[in-house]
Structures are given as structure tokens and as C-alpha cells.
PDB file of C-alpha atoms in Angstrom:
ATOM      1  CA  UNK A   1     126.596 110.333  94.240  1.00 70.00           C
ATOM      2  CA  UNK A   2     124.101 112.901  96.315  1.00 78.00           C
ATOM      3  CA  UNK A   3     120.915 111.312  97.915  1.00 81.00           C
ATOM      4  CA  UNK A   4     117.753 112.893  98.686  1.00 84.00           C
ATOM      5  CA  UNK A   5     115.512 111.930 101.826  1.00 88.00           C
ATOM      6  CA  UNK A   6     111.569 111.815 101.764  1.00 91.00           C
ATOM      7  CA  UNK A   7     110.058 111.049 104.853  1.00 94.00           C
ATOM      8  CA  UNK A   8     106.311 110.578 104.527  1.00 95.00           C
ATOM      9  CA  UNK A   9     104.345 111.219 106.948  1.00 95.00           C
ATOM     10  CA  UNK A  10     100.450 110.227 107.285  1.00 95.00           C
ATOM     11  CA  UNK A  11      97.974 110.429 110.091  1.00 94.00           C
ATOM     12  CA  UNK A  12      96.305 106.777 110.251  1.00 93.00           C
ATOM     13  CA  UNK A  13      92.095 106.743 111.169  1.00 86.00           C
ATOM     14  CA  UNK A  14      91.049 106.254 114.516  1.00 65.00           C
ATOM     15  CA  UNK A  15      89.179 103.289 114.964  1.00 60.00           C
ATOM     16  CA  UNK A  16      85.543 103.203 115.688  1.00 58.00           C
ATOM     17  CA  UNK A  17      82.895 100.715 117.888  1.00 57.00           C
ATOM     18  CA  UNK A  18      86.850  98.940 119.041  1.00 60.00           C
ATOM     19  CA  UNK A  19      87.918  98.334 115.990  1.00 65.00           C
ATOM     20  CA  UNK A  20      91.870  99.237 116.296  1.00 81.00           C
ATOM     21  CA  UNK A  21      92.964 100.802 112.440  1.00 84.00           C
ATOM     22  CA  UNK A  22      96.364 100.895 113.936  1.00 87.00           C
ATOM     23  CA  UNK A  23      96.646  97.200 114.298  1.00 88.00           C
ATOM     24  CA  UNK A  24      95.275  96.581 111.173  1.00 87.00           C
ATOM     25  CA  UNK A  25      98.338  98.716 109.552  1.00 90.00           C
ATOM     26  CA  UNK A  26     100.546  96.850 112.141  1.00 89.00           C
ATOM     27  CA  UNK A  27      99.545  93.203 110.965  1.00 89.00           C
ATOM     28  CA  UNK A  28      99.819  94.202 106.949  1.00 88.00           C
ATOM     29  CA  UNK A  29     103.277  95.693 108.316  1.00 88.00           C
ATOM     30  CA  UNK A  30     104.148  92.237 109.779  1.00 86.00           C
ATOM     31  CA  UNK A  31     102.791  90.030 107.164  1.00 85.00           C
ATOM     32  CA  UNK A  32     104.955  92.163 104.441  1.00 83.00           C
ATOM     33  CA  UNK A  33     108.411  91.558 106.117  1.00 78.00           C
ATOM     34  CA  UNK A  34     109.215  88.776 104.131  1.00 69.00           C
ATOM     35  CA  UNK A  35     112.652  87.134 105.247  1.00 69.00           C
ATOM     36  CA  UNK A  36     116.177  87.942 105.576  1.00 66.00           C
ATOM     37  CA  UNK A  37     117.175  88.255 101.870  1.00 62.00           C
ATOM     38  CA  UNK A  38     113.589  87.705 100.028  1.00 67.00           C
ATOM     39  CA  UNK A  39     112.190  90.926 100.588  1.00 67.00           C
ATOM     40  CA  UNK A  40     107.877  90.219  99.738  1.00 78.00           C
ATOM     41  CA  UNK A  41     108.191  94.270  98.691  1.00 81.00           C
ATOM     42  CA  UNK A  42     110.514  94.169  95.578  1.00 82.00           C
ATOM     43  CA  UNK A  43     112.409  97.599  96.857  1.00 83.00           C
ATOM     44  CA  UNK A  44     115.370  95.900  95.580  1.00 82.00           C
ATOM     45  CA  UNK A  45     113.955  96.513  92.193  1.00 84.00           C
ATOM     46  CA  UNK A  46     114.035 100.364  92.356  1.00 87.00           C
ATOM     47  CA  UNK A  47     116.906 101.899  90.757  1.00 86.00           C
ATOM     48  CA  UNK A  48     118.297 104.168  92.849  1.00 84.00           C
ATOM     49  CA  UNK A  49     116.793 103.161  96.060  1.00 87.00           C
ATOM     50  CA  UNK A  50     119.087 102.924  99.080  1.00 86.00           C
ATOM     51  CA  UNK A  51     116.318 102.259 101.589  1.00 86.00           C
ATOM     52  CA  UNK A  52     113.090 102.196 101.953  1.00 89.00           C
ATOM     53  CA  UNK A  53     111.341 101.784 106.019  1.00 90.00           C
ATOM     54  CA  UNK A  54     108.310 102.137 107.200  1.00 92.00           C
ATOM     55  CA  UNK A  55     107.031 103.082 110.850  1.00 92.00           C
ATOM     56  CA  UNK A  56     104.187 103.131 112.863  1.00 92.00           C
ATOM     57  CA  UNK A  57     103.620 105.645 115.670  1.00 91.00           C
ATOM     58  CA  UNK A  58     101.005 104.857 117.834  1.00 89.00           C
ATOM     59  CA  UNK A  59      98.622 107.450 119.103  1.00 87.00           C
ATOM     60  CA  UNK A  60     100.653 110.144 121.562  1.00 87.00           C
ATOM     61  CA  UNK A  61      98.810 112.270 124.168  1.00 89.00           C
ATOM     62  CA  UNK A  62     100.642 115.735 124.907  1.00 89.00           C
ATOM     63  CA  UNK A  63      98.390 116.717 127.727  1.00 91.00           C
ATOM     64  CA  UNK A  64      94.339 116.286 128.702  1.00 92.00           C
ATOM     65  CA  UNK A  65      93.723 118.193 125.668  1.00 92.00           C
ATOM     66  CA  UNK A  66      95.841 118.068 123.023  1.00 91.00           C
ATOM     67  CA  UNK A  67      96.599 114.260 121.175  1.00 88.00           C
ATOM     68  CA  UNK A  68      98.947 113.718 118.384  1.00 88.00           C
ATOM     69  CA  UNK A  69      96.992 110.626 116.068  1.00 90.00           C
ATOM     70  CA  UNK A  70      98.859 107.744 115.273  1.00 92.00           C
ATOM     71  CA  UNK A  71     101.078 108.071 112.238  1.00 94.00           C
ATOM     72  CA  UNK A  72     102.323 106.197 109.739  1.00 95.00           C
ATOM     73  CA  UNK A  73     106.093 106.849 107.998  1.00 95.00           C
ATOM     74  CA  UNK A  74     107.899 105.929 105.335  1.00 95.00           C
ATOM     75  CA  UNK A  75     111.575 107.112 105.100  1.00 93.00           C
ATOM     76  CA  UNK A  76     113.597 106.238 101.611  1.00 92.00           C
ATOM     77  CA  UNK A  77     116.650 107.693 100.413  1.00 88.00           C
ATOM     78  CA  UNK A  78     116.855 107.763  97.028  1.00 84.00           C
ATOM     79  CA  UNK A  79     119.931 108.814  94.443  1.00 82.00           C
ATOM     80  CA  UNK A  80     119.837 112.523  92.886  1.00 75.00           C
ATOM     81  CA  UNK A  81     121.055 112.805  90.107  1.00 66.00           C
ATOM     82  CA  UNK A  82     121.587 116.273  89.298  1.00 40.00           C
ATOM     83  CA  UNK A  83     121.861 118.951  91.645  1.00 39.00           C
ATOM     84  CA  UNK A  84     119.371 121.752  91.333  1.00 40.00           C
ATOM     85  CA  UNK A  85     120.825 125.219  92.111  1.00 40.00           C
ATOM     86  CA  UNK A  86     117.642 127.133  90.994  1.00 43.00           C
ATOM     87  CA  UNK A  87     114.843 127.683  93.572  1.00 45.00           C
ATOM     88  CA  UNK A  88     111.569 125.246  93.283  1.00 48.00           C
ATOM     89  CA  UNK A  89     108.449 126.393  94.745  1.00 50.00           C
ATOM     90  CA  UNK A  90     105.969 123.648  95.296  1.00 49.00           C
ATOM     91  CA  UNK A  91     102.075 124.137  96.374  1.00 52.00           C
ATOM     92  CA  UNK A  92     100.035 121.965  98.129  1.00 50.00           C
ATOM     93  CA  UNK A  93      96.255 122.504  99.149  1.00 50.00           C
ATOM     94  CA  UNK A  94      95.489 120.106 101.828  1.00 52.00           C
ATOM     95  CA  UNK A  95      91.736 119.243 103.159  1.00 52.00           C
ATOM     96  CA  UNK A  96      90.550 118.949 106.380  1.00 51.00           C
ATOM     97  CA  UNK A  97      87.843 116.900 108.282  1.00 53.00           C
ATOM     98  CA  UNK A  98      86.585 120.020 109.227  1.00 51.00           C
ATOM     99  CA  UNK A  99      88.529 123.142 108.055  1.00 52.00           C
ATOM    100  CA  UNK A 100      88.482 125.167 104.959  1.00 54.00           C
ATOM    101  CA  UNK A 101      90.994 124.137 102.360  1.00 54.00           C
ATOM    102  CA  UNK A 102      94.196 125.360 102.732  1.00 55.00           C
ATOM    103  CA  UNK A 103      97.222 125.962 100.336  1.00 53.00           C
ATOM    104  CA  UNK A 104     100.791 126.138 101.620  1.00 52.00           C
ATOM    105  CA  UNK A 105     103.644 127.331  98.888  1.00 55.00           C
ATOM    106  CA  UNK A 106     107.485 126.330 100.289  1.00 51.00           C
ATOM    107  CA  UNK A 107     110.259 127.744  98.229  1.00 50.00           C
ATOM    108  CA  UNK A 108     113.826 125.176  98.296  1.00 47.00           C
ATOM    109  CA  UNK A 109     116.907 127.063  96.768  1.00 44.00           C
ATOM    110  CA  UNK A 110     120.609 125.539  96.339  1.00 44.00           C
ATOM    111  CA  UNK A 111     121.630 121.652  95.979  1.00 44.00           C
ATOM    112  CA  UNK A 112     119.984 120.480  98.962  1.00 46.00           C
ATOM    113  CA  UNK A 113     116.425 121.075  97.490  1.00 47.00           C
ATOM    114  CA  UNK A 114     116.487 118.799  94.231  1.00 48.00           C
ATOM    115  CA  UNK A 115     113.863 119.679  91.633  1.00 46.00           C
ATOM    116  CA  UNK A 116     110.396 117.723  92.441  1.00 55.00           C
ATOM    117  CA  UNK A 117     110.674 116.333  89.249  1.00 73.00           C
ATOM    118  CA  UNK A 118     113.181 113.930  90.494  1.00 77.00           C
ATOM    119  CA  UNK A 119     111.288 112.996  93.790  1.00 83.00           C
ATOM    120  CA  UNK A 120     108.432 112.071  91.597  1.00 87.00           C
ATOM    121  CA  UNK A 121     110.497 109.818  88.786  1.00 87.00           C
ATOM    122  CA  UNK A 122     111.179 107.811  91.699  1.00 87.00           C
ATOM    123  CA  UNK A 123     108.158 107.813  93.511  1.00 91.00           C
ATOM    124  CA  UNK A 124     106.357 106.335  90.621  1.00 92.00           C
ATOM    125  CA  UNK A 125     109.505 103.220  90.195  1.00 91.00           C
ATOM    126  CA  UNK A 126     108.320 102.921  93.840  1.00 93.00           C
ATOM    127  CA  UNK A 127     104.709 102.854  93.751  1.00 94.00           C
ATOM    128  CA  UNK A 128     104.977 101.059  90.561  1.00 94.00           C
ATOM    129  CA  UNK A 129     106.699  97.830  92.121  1.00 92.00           C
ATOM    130  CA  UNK A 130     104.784  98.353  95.380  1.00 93.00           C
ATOM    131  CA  UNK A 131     101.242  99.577  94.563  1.00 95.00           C
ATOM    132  CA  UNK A 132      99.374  96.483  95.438  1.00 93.00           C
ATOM    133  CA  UNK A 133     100.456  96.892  99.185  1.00 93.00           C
ATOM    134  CA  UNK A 134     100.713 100.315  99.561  1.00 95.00           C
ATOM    135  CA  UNK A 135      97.224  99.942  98.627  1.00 95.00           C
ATOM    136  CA  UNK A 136      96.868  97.560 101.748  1.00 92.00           C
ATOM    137  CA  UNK A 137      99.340  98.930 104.194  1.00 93.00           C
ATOM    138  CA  UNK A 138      97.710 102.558 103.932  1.00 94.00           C
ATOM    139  CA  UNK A 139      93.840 101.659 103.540  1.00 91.00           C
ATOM    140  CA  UNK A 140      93.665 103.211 107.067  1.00 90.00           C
ATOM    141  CA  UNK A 141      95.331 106.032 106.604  1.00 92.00           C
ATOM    142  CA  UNK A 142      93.592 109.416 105.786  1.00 89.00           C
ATOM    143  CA  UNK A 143      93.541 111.103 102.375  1.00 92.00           C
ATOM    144  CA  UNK A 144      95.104 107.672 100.732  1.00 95.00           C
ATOM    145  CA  UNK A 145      93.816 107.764  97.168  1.00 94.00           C
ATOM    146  CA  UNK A 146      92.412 104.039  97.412  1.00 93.00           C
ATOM    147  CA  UNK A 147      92.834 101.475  95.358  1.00 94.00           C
ATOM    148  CA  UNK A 148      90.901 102.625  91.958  1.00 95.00           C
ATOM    149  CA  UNK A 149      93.241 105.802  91.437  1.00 95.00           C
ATOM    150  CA  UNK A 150      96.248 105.934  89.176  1.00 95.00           C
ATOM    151  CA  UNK A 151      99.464 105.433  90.060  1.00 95.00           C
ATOM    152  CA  UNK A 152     100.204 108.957  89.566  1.00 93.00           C
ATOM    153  CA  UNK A 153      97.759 110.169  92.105  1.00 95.00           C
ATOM    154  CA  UNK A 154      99.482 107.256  94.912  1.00 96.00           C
ATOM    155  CA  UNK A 155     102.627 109.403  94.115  1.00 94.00           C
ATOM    156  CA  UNK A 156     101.626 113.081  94.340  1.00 94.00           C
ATOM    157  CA  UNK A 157      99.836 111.746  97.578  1.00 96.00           C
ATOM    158  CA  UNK A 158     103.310 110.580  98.709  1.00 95.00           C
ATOM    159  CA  UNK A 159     104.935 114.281  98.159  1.00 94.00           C
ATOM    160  CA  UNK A 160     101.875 116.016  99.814  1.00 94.00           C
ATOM    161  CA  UNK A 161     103.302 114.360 103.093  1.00 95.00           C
ATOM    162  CA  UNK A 162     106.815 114.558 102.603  1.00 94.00           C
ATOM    163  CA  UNK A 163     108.248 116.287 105.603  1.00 93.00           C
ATOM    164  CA  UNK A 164     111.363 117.710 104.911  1.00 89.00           C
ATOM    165  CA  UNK A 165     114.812 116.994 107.336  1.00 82.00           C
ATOM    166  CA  UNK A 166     115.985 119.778 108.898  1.00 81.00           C
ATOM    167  CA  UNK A 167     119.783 117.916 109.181  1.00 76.00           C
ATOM    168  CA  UNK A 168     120.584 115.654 106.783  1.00 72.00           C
ATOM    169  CA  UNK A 169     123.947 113.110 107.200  1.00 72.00           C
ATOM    170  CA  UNK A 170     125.357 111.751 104.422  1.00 69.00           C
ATOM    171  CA  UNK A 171     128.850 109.522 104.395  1.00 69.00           C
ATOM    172  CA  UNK A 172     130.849 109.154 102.147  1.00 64.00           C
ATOM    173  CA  UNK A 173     132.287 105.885 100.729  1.00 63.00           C
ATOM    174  CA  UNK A 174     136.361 105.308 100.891  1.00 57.00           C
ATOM    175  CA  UNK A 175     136.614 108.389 103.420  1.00 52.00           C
TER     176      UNK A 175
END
């Protein structure tokens, strides 16, 4: 069966007056690895889910003036089930701290761009079993919903930073 990738990508807060918003995702990270085999995340629950990691990037500076902030990722591949030859155009209008807002339209044609519809059908399985500590694992992260918003808002934050692959590898089984 084809898979789709999302990798999610989301700038986490700098801290302020020392405290470190970095090793506050880093510590939820730890404290939700569970053990070999009894996963504290019920992934494992997600049909269709063929892995789910997250990873933290800590703060990167390019040269005396130019910093990337620390990020946090989350990379899942994910069945897809039907092939989409017909192009999808999806809009997003991002905020900044300081900058006008600003809408940015990408258009995906052939099988390799499946139809968002998809993406977000299993985006909400995944923030449905998971919501609780994505709420805590991303509580330092910019533009996270919070804790009070639906479920459907978690998700359509979740495609708003999906960044996608520009090579893709797939195997396939009894080759």
C-alpha cells in the first residue's frame, strides 16, 4: 500500500528571565517514552500509522546575525489509501510576532500529493489518542492552539506546519 509523510515542523518559544522552554519540551519528551513495548503514547492505536517520532532541535546560530530558533518535529508516515491524480491547492495564512498576515497557496498534482482530506482523517485518529500530551509536549511551542481548543483546530495546526519531502523512499515488502 502507498504511504504519505508529514513532517511537522514548529518553532518552540525562547525562554525568558533563564527559564529554558526547550528543556521543558525535552523533559515531557523523556517522561513520554514509556518502555520497550508499552508505548505511554497509544500510536499503536492509530490505524494506519507506521511511525510516529518526534525531535527536538535546539537553537542553531548561522552567523552573528542570523539564528534559526529551536524546533520541534514530528515525522509520521501514515497509509494512503487512494491515490489522488487531480491537483489540490491548499491555503494557509500564517501570523507573525511582528509581520502582517500572510497567505501562501501550494498547488500538489499526481499520486505523490494525496488529497488533504486524507492527511486530516488521520491527523484527527492521532490527535484523538494523543491530545492530552500533545497538549503538554507543545505548550512551548508557538501558535499551538492550547489546551481549550477542539481537536479539530490541534489538527489543522498540525497541517499548517507540515513541510513537505522533497525525496521520498519507500520499500517495498517481498522485493
Amino acid at each position: 500500500m502507498a504511504q504519505d509523510i508529514l513532517t511537522i515542523v514548529t518553532d518552540v518559544v525562547r525562554g525568558t528571565n533563564g527559564s529554558s522552554p526547550v528543556d521543558h519540551v525535552a523533559k515531557t519528551l523523556a517522561a513520554l517514552t514509556g518502555n520497550p513495548g508499552r508505548p505511554v503514547m497509544a500510536f499503536d492505536q492509530v490505524r494506519g500509522l507506521h511511525f510516529a517520532r518526534f525531535a527536538l532541535v535546539d537553537e542553531a546560530v548561522l552567523s552573528p546575525t542570523e539564528t534559526l530558533p529551536p524546533q520541534l518535529i514530528l515525522a509520521l508516515v501514515v497509509d494512503r489509501s487512494v491515490p489522488s491524480a487531480a491537483p489540490a491547492t491548499v491555503c494557509v495564512t500564517r501570523r507573525g510576532p511582528s509581520a502582517a498576515p500572510a497567505t501562501v497557496c501550494v498547488t500538489r498534482r499526481g499520486p505523490s500529493a494525496p488529497p488533504a482530506s486524507h492527511r486530516e482523517a488521520c491527523l484527527d485518529r492521532v490527535v484523538e489518542v494523543a491530545r492530552h500530551h500533545f497538549d503538554e509536549i507543545y505548550a512551548h511551542v508557538s501558535e499551538y492552539p492550547g489546551p481549550e481548543a477542539p481537536n479539530s483546530q490541534v489538527r489543522d495546526f498540525l497541517l499548517m506546519h507540515n513541510v513537505e519531502p522533497l525525496l521520498a523512499y519507500q520499500g517495498v515488502e517481498g522485493a
